[in-house]
């Protein structure tokens, strides 16, 4: 599972979902909460190895308005 924190904006979820599709990563679960203009998103994803996960997290952090993206404990 991964967690993404971002300043909420229109199209944010779409931009992250597009990354999953482009990187051929299947998201099996998504949960998003938006409060006070902050979005907290949690995704369950299927990756083949840690390199793929690391690349995805780096790409998510480059999405406009994203504050952090990390693997959940």
Coordinates of N, CA and C in Angstrom, one line a residue:
X1 N 0.8 -1.2 0.0 CA 0.0 0.0 0.0 C 0.9 1.3 0.0
X2 N 0.4 2.3 -0.7 CA 1.1 3.6 -0.7 C 0.1 4.7 -0.2
X3 N 0.7 5.7 0.3 CA -0.1 6.9 0.7 C 0.5 8.1 0.1
X4 N -0.4 9.0 -0.4 CA -0.1 10.2 -1.1 C -0.8 11.4 -0.3
X5 N 0.0 12.4 0.0 CA -0.5 13.6 0.6 C -0.3 14.8 -0.4
X6 N -1.3 15.6 -0.6 CA -1.2 16.6 -1.7 C -2.2 17.8 -1.3
X7 N -1.9 18.9 -1.9 CA -2.8 20.0 -1.9 C -3.9 19.7 -2.9
X8 N -5.1 19.6 -2.5 CA -6.2 19.1 -3.3 C -6.4 20.1 -4.5
X9 N -6.7 19.5 -5.7 CA -7.1 20.3 -6.9 C -7.8 19.4 -7.8
X10 N -8.5 20.0 -8.7 CA -9.3 19.3 -9.7 C -8.3 18.5 -10.6
X11 N -8.6 17.2 -10.8 CA -7.8 16.4 -11.7 C -6.6 15.7 -11.0
X12 N -6.4 15.9 -9.7 CA -5.3 15.2 -9.0 C -5.4 13.7 -9.1
X13 N -6.6 13.2 -8.7 CA -6.7 11.7 -8.7 C -6.6 11.2 -10.2
X14 N -7.1 11.9 -11.1 CA -6.9 11.5 -12.5 C -5.4 11.4 -12.9
X15 N -4.6 12.4 -12.5 CA -3.2 12.5 -12.8 C -2.5 11.3 -12.2
X16 N -2.8 10.9 -11.0 CA -2.2 9.8 -10.3 C -2.6 8.5 -11.0
X17 N -3.9 8.4 -11.3 CA -4.4 7.2 -12.0 C -3.8 7.0 -13.3
X18 N -3.5 8.1 -14.0 CA -2.9 8.0 -15.3 C -1.4 7.4 -15.2
X19 N -0.8 7.8 -14.1 CA 0.6 7.3 -13.8 C 0.5 5.7 -13.6
X20 N -0.5 5.3 -12.9 CA -0.6 3.8 -12.7 C -0.8 3.1 -14.1
X21 N -1.6 3.7 -14.9 CA -1.9 3.1 -16.2 C -0.6 3.1 -17.1
X22 N 0.1 4.3 -17.1 CA 1.3 4.4 -17.9 C 2.4 3.5 -17.5
X23 N 2.5 3.2 -16.1 CA 3.5 2.4 -15.6 C 3.1 0.9 -15.5
X24 N 1.8 0.6 -16.0 CA 1.3 -0.7 -16.0 C 1.2 -1.3 -14.6
X25 N 0.7 -0.5 -13.7 CA 0.5 -0.9 -12.3 C -1.0 -1.0 -12.0
X26 N -1.4 -2.1 -11.5 CA -2.8 -2.3 -11.1 C -3.1 -1.8 -9.7
X27 N -4.1 -0.9 -9.6 CA -4.5 -0.4 -8.3 C -5.8 -1.2 -8.0
X28 N -5.7 -1.9 -6.8 CA -6.8 -2.8 -6.4 C -7.8 -2.1 -5.4
X29 N -7.3 -1.0 -4.8 CA -8.1 -0.3 -3.9 C -7.7 1.2 -3.8
X30 N -8.6 2.1 -3.7 CA -8.3 3.5 -3.5 C -9.2 4.1 -2.5
X31 N -8.6 5.0 -1.7 CA -9.4 5.7 -0.7 C -8.9 7.1 -0.6
X32 N -9.7 8.1 -0.8 CA -9.3 9.5 -0.8 C -10.2 10.3 0.2
X33 N -9.5 11.1 0.9 CA -10.2 12.0 1.8 C -9.6 13.4 1.6
X34 N -10.5 14.4 1.5 CA -10.1 15.8 1.3 C -10.6 16.7 2.4
X35 N -9.7 17.3 3.1 CA -10.1 18.3 4.2 C -9.3 19.5 4.2
X36 N -9.9 20.6 4.3 CA -9.2 21.9 4.4 C -8.1 22.0 3.2
X37 N -8.6 21.6 2.0 CA -7.7 21.7 0.8 C -6.5 20.8 0.8
X38 N -6.5 19.8 1.7 CA -5.5 18.8 1.7 C -6.1 17.4 1.3
X39 N -5.5 16.7 0.4 CA -6.0 15.4 0.0 C -5.1 14.3 0.6
X40 N -5.7 13.3 1.2 CA -4.9 12.2 1.7 C -5.4 11.0 0.9
X41 N -4.6 10.3 0.1 CA -5.0 9.2 -0.7 C -4.2 8.0 -0.3
X42 N -4.9 6.9 -0.3 CA -4.3 5.6 0.0 C -4.7 4.6 -1.1
X43 N -3.7 3.9 -1.6 CA -3.9 3.0 -2.7 C -3.3 1.6 -2.4
X44 N -4.0 0.6 -2.7 CA -3.4 -0.8 -2.7 C -3.0 -1.0 -4.1
X45 N -1.8 -1.4 -4.4 CA -1.3 -1.6 -5.7 C -0.6 -2.9 -5.9
X46 N -0.5 -3.4 -7.1 CA 0.3 -4.6 -7.4 C 1.5 -4.2 -8.2
X47 N 2.7 -4.4 -7.6 CA 4.0 -4.1 -8.3 C 4.8 -5.4 -8.4
X48 N 5.7 -5.5 -9.3 CA 6.5 -6.7 -9.5 C 7.7 -6.8 -8.6
X49 N 8.3 -5.5 -8.3 CA 9.5 -5.5 -7.5 C 9.6 -4.1 -6.9
X50 N 10.6 -4.0 -6.0 CA 10.8 -2.7 -5.3 C 11.3 -1.6 -6.3
X51 N 12.0 -1.9 -7.3 CA 12.4 -0.9 -8.3 C 11.1 -0.3 -8.9
X52 N 10.2 -1.1 -9.3 CA 8.9 -0.5 -9.9 C 8.2 0.4 -8.9
X53 N 8.2 0.0 -7.6 CA 7.5 0.8 -6.6 C 8.3 2.1 -6.4
X54 N 9.6 2.0 -6.3 CA 10.4 3.2 -6.1 C 10.2 4.2 -7.3
X55 N 10.2 3.7 -8.5 CA 10.0 4.5 -9.7 C 8.6 5.2 -9.6
X56 N 7.6 4.4 -9.2 CA 6.2 5.0 -9.1 C 6.2 6.1 -8.1
X57 N 6.8 5.9 -6.9 CA 6.7 6.9 -5.9 C 7.4 8.2 -6.3
X58 N 8.5 8.0 -7.1 CA 9.3 9.2 -7.6 C 8.4 10.0 -8.6
X59 N 7.7 9.2 -9.5 CA 6.9 9.9 -10.5 C 5.7 10.6 -9.8
X60 N 5.1 10.0 -8.8 CA 4.0 10.6 -8.1 C 4.4 11.9 -7.4
X61 N 5.6 11.9 -6.8 CA 6.1 13.1 -6.2 C 6.3 14.3 -7.2
X62 N 6.4 13.9 -8.4 CA 6.6 15.0 -9.5 C 5.3 15.5 -10.0
X63 N 4.2 14.9 -9.6 CA 2.8 15.4 -10.0 C 2.6 16.8 -9.2
X64 N 2.1 17.8 -10.0 CA 1.8 19.1 -9.3 C 0.9 18.9 -8.1
X65 N 1.3 19.6 -7.0 CA 0.6 19.7 -5.8 C 0.8 18.6 -4.8
X66 N 1.6 17.5 -5.2 CA 1.8 16.4 -4.3 C 2.9 16.9 -3.3
X67 N 2.6 16.6 -2.0 CA 3.6 17.0 -1.0 C 4.5 15.8 -0.7
X68 N 3.9 14.6 -0.6 CA 4.7 13.4 -0.3 C 4.0 12.1 -0.8
X69 N 4.8 11.1 -1.1 CA 4.3 9.8 -1.5 C 5.2 8.8 -0.9
X70 N 4.6 7.8 -0.2 CA 5.5 6.8 0.4 C 4.7 5.5 0.6
X71 N 5.5 4.5 0.9 CA 4.9 3.2 1.2 C 4.4 3.2 2.6
X72 N 3.2 2.6 2.8 CA 2.6 2.6 4.1 C 3.2 1.4 4.9
X73 N 3.4 1.6 6.2 CA 4.0 0.6 7.1 C 3.0 -0.5 7.3

